PDB file of C-alpha atoms in Angstrom:
ATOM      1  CA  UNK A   1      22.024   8.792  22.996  1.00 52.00           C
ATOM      2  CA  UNK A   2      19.673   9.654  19.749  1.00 61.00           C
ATOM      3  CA  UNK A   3      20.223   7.524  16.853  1.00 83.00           C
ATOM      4  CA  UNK A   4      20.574  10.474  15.001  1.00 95.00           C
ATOM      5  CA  UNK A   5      21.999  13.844  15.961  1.00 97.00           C
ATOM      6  CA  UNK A   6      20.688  16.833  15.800  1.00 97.00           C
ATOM      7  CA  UNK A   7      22.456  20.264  16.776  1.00 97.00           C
ATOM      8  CA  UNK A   8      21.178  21.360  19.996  1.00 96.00           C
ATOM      9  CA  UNK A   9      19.967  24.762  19.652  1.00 97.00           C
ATOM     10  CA  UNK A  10      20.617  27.019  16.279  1.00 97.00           C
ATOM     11  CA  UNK A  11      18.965  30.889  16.712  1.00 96.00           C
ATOM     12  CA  UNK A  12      18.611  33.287  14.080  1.00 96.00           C
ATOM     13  CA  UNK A  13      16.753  36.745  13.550  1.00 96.00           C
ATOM     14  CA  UNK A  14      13.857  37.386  11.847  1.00 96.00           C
ATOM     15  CA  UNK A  15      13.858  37.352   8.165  1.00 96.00           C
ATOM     16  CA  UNK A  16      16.373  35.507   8.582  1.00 96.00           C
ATOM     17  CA  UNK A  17      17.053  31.530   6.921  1.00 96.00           C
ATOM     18  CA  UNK A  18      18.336  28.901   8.804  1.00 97.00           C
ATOM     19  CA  UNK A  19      19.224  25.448   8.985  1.00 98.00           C
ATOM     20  CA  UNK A  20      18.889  22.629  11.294  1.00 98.00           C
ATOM     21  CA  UNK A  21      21.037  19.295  10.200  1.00 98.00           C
ATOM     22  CA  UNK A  22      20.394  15.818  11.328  1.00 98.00           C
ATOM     23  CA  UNK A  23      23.113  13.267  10.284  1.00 97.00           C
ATOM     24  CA  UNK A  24      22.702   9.294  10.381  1.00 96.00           C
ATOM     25  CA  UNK A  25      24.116   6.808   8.914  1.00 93.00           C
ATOM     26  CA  UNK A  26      23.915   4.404   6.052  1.00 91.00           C
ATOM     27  CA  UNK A  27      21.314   2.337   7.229  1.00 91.00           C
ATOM     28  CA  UNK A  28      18.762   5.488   7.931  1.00 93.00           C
ATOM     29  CA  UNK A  29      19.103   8.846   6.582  1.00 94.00           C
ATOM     30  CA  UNK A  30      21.721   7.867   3.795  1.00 94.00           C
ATOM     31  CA  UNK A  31      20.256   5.062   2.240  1.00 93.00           C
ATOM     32  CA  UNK A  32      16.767   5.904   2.723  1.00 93.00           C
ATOM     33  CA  UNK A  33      14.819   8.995   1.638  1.00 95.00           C
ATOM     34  CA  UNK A  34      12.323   8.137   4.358  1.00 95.00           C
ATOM     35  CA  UNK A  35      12.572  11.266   6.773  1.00 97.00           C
ATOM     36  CA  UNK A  36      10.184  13.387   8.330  1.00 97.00           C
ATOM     37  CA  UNK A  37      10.557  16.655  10.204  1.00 98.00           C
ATOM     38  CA  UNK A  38       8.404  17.592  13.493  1.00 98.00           C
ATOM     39  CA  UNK A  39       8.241  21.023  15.448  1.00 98.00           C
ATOM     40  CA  UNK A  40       7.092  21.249  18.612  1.00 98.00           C
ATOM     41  CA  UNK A  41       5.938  24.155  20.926  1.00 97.00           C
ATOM     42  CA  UNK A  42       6.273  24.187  24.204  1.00 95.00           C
ATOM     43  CA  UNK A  43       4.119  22.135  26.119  1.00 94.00           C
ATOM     44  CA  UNK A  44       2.134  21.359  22.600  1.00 96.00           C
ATOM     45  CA  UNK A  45       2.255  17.742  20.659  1.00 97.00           C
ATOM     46  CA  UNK A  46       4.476  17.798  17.377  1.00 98.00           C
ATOM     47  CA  UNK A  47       3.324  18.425  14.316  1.00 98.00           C
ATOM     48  CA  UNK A  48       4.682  16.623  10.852  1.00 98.00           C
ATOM     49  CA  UNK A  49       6.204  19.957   8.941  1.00 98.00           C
ATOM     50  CA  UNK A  50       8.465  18.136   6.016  1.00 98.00           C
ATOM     51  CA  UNK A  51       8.046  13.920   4.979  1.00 97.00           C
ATOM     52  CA  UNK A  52       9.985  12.326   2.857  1.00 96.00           C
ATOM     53  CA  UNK A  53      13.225  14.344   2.733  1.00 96.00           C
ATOM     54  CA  UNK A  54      11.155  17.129   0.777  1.00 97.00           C
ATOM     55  CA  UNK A  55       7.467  17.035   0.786  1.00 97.00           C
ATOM     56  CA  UNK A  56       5.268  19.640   2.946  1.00 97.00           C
ATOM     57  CA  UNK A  57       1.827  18.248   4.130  1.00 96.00           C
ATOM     58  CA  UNK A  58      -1.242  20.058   3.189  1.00 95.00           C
ATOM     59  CA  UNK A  59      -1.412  23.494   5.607  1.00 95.00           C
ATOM     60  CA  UNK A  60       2.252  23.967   6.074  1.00 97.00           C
ATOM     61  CA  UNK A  61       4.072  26.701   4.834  1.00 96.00           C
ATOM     62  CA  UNK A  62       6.395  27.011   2.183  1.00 96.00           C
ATOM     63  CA  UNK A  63       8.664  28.287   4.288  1.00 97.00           C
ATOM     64  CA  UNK A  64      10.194  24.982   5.771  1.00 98.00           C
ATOM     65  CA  UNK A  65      12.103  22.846   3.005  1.00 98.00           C
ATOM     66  CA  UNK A  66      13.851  20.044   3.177  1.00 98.00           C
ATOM     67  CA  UNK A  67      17.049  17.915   1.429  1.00 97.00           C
ATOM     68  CA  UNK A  68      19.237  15.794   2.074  1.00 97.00           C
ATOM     69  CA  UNK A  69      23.048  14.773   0.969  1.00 97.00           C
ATOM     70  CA  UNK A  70      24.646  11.441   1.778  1.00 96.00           C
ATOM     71  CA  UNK A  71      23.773  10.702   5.313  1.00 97.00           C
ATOM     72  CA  UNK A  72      22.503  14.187   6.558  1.00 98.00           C
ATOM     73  CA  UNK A  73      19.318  15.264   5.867  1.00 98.00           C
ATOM     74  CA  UNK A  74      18.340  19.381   6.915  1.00 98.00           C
ATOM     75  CA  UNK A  75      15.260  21.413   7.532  1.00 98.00           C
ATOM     76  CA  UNK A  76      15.635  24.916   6.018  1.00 98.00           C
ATOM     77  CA  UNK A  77      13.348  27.630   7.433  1.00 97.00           C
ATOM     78  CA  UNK A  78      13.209  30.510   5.103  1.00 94.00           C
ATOM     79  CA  UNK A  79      12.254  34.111   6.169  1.00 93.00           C
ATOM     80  CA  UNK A  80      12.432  33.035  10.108  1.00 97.00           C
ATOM     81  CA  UNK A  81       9.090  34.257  12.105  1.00 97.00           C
ATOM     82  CA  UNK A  82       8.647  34.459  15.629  1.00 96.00           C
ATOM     83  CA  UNK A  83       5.883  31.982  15.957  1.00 96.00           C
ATOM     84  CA  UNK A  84       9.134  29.405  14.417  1.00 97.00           C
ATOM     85  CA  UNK A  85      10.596  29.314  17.478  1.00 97.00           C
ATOM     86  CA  UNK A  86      10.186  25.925  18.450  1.00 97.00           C
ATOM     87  CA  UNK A  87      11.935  22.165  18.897  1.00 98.00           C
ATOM     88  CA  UNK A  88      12.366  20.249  15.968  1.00 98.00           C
ATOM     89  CA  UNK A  89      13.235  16.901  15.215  1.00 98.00           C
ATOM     90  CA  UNK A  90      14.239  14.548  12.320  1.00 97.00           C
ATOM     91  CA  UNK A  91      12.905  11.033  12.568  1.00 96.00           C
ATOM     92  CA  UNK A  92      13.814   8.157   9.711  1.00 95.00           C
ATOM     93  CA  UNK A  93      12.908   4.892   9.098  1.00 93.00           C
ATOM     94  CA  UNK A  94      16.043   2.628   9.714  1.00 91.00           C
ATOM     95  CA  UNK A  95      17.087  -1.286   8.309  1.00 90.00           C
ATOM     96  CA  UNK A  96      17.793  -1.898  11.599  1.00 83.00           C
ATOM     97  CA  UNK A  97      14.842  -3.966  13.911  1.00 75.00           C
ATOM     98  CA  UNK A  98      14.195  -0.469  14.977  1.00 74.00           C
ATOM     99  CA  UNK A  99      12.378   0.455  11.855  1.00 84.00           C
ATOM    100  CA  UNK A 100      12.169   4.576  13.421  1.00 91.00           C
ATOM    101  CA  UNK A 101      14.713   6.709  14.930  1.00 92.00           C
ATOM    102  CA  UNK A 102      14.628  10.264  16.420  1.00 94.00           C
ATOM    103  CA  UNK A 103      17.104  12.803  16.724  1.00 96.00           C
ATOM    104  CA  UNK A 104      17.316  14.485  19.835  1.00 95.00           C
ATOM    105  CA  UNK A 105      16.229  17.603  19.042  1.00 96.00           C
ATOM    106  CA  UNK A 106      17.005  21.125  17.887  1.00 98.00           C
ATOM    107  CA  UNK A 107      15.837  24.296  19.875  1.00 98.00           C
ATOM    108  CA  UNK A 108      15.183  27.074  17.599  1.00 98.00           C
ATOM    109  CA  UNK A 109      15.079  30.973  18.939  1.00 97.00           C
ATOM    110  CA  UNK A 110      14.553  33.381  17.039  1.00 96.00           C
ATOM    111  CA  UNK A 111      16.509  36.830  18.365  1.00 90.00           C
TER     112      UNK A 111
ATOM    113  CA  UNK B   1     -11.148  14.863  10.471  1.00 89.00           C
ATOM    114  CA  UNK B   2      -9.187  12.354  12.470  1.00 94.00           C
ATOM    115  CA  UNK B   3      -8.544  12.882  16.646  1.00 96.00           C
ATOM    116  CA  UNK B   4      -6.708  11.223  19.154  1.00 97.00           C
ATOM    117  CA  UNK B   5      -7.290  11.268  23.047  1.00 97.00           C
ATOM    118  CA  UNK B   6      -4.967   9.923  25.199  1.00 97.00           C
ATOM    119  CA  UNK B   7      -6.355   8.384  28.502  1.00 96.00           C
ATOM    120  CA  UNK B   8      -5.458   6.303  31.613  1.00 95.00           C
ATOM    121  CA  UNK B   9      -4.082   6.756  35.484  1.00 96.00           C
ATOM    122  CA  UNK B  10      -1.737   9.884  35.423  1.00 96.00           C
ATOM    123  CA  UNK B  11      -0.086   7.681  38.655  1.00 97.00           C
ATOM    124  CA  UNK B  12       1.703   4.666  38.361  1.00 98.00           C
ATOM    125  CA  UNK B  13       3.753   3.042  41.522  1.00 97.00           C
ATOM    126  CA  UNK B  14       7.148   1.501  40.725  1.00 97.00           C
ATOM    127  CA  UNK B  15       7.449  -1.948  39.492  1.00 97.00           C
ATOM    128  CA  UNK B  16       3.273  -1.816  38.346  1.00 98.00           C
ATOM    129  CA  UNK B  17       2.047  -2.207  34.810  1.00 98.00           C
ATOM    130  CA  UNK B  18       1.590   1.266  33.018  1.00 98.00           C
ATOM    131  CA  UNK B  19      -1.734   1.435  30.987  1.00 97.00           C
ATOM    132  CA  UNK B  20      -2.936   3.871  28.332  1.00 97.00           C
ATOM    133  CA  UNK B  21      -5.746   3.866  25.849  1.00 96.00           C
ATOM    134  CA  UNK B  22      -5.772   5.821  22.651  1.00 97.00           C
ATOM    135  CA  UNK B  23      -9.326   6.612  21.408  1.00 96.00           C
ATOM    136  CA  UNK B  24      -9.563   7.461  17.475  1.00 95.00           C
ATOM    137  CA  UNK B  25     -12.467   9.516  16.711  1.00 94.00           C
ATOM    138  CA  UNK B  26     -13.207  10.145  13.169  1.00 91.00           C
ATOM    139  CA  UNK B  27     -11.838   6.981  11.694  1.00 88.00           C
ATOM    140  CA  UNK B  28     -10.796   3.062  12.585  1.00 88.00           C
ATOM    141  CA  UNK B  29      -7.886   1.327  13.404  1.00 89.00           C
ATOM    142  CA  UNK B  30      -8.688  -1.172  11.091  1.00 86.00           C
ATOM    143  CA  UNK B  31      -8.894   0.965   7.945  1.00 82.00           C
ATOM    144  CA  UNK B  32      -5.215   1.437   7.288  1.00 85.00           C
ATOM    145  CA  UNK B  33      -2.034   3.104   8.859  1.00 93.00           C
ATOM    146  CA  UNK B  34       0.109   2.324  11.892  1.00 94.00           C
ATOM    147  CA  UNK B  35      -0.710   3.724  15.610  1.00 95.00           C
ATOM    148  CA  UNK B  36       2.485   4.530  16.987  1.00 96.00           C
ATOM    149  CA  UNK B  37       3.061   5.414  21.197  1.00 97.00           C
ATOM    150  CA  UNK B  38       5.766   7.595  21.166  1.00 97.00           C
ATOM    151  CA  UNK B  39       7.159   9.500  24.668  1.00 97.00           C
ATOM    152  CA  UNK B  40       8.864  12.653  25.876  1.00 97.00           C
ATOM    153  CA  UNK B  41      10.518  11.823  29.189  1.00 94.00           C
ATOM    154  CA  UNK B  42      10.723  15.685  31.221  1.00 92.00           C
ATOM    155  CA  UNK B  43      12.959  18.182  29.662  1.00 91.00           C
ATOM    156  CA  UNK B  44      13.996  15.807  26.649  1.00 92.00           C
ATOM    157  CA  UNK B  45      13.485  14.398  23.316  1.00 92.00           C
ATOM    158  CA  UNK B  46      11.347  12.181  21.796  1.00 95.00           C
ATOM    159  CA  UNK B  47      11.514   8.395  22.037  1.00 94.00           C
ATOM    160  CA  UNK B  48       9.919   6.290  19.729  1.00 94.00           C
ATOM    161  CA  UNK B  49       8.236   3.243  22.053  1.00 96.00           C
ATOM    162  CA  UNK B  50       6.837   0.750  18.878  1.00 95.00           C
ATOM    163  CA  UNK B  51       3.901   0.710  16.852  1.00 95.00           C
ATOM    164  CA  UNK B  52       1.110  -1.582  15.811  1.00 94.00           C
ATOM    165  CA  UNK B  53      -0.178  -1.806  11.885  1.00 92.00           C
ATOM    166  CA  UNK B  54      -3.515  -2.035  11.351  1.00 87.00           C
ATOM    167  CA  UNK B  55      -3.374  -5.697  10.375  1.00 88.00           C
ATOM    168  CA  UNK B  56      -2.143  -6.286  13.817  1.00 87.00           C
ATOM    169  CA  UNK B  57       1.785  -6.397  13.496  1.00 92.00           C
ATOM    170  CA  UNK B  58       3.880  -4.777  15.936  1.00 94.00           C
ATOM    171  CA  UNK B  59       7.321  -3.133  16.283  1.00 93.00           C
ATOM    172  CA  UNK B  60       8.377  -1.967  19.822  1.00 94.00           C
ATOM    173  CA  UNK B  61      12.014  -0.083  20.458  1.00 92.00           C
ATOM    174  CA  UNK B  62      14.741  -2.912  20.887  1.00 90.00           C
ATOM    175  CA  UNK B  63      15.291  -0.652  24.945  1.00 91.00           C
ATOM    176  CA  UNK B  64      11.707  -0.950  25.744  1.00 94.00           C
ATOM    177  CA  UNK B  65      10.755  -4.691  23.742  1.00 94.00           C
ATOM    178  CA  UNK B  66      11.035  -6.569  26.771  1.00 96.00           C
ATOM    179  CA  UNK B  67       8.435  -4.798  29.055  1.00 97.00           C
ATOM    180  CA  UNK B  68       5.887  -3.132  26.137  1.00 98.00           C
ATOM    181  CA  UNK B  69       2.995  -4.110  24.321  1.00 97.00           C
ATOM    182  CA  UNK B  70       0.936  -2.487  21.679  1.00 97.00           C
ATOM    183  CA  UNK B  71      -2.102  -4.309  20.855  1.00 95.00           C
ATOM    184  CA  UNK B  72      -5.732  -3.404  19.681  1.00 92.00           C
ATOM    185  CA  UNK B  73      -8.915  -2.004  21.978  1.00 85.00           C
ATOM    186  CA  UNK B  74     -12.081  -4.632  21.268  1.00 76.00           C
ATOM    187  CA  UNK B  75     -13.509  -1.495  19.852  1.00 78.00           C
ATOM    188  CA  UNK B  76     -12.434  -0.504  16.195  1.00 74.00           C
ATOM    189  CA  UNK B  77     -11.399   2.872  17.573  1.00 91.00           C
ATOM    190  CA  UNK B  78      -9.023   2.039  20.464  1.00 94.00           C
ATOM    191  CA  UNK B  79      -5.577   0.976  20.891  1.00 95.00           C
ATOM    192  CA  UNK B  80      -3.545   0.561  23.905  1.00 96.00           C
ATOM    193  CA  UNK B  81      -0.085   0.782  25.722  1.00 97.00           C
ATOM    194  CA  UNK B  82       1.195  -1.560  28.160  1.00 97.00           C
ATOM    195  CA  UNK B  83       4.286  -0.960  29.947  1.00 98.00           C
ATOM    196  CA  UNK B  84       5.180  -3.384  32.576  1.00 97.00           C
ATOM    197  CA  UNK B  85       7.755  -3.222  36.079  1.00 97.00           C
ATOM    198  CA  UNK B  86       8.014   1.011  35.378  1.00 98.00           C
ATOM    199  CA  UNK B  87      10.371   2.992  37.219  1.00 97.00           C
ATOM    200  CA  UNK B  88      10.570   6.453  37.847  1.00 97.00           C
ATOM    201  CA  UNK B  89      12.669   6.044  34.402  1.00 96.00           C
ATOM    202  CA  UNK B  90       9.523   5.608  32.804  1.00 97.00           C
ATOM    203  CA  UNK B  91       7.916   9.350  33.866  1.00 98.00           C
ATOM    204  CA  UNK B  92       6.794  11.053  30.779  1.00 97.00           C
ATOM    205  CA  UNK B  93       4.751  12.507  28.713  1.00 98.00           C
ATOM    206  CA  UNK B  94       2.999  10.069  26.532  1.00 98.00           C
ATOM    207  CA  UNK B  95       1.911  10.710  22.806  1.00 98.00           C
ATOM    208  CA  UNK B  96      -0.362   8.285  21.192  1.00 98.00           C
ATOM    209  CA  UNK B  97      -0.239   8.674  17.139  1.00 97.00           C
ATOM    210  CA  UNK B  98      -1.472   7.953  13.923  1.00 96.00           C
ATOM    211  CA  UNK B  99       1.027   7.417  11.140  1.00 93.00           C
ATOM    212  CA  UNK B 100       1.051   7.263   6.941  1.00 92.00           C
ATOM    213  CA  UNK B 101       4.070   4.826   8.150  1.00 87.00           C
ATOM    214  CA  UNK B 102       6.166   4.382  10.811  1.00 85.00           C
ATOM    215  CA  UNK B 103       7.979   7.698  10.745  1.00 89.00           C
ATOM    216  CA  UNK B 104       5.881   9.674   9.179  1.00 93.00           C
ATOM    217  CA  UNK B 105       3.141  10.432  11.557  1.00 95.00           C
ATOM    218  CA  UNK B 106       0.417  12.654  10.563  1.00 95.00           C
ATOM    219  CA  UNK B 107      -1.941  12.951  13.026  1.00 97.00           C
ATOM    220  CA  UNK B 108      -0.868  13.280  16.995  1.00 98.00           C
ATOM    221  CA  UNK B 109      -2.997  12.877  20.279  1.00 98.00           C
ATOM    222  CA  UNK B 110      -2.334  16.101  23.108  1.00 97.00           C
ATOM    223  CA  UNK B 111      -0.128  13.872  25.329  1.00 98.00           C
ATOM    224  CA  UNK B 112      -1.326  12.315  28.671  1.00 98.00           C
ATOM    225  CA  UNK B 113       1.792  12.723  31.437  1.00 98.00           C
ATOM    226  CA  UNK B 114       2.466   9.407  33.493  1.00 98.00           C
ATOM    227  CA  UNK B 115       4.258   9.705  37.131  1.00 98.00           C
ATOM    228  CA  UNK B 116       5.696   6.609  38.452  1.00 97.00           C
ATOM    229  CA  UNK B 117       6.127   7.349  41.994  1.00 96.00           C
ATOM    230  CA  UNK B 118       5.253   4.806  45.399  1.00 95.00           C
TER     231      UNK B 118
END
């Protein structure tokens, strides 16, 4: 069992926005605004899309935002593209001895 | 422009040591940041095993604490996994990674996959 969860799958058509949520609790996602946002293609390594609740690292696109409100934190994919279709996952830091946490996941089509 | 190669036996038997070396190419260990192992066990999520900061402190997943270590390579660019008494619980794809901190991890190796089987 993830220490956060994520929905499963979500799908949505191109064009399209969508959002994928990841809730915690208050010792990660709701007292910290320390998460980060990875997609993964199949049988590829992830790649850091969103840090920080909002921030985009150089090279990705504007596209993928993110916020966050109490203890659930979301990744927003505007104007869905078929290339998006992916796994992603919310990680936080945590005041727990864990110090990092994953969710387990969200598997994105895109119809 | 900072790399990461995974590397080590791609066959472990039960109840052995699991080994893995992380080579950094393009930068040091010692220069800042925390080198995380993180794994994907077949068909699932990601699991976070512990990382090491570059000064040396580590922090290892409260499941795995008892039977990982995370230490430094004798050469600036190398860091390494030790996972000891696997089972076939332990198959996985393993990711070794560069972080700004310990969630937000910027740089990723490809992934090296481990089989524990006799």
């Amino acid at each position: 069992q993830s220490a956060l969860t994520q929905p499963a799958s979500v799908s949505g058509s191109p064009g399209q926005p969508i959002t994928i949520s990841c809730t915690g609790t208050s010792s990660d996602v709701g007292d910290y605004n320390y998460v980060s946002w990875y997609q993964q293609h199949p049988g590829r390594a992830p790649n850091l899309i969103i840090y920080d609740v909002t921030n985009r690292p150089s090279g990705i696109s504007d596209r993928f935002s993110g916020s966050k409100s109490g203890n659930t934190a979301s990744l927003t994919i505007s104007g869905l593209q078929t290339e998006d279709e992916a796994d992603y996952y919310c990680c936080s830091y945590t005041s727990t001895s864990t110090h990092v946490v994953f969710g387990g996941g969200t598997k994105l089509t895109v119809l | 422009q900072v790399q990461l190669q995974e590397s080590g036996p791609g066959l472990v038997k039960p109840s052995q040591t699991l080994s893995l070396t992380c080579t950094v190419s393009g930068g040091s260990i010692r220069n800042g940041h925390y080198w995380s192992w993180i794994r994907q066990l077949p068909g699932k999520g990601l699991e976070w095993i512990g990382y090491m900061f570059y000064t040396g402190t580590t922090n290892y997943s409260p499941s795995l604490q008892s039977r990982v270590s995370i230490s430094a390579g004798a050469s600036k660019d190398q860091f390494s996994l030790k996972l000891s008494s696997v089972t076939a619980a332990d198959t996985a794809v393993y990711y070794c990674v560069r972080g700004i901190s310990g969630y937000r991890m910027d740089v990723w190796g490809q992934g090296t996959t481990v089989t524990v089987s006799s």
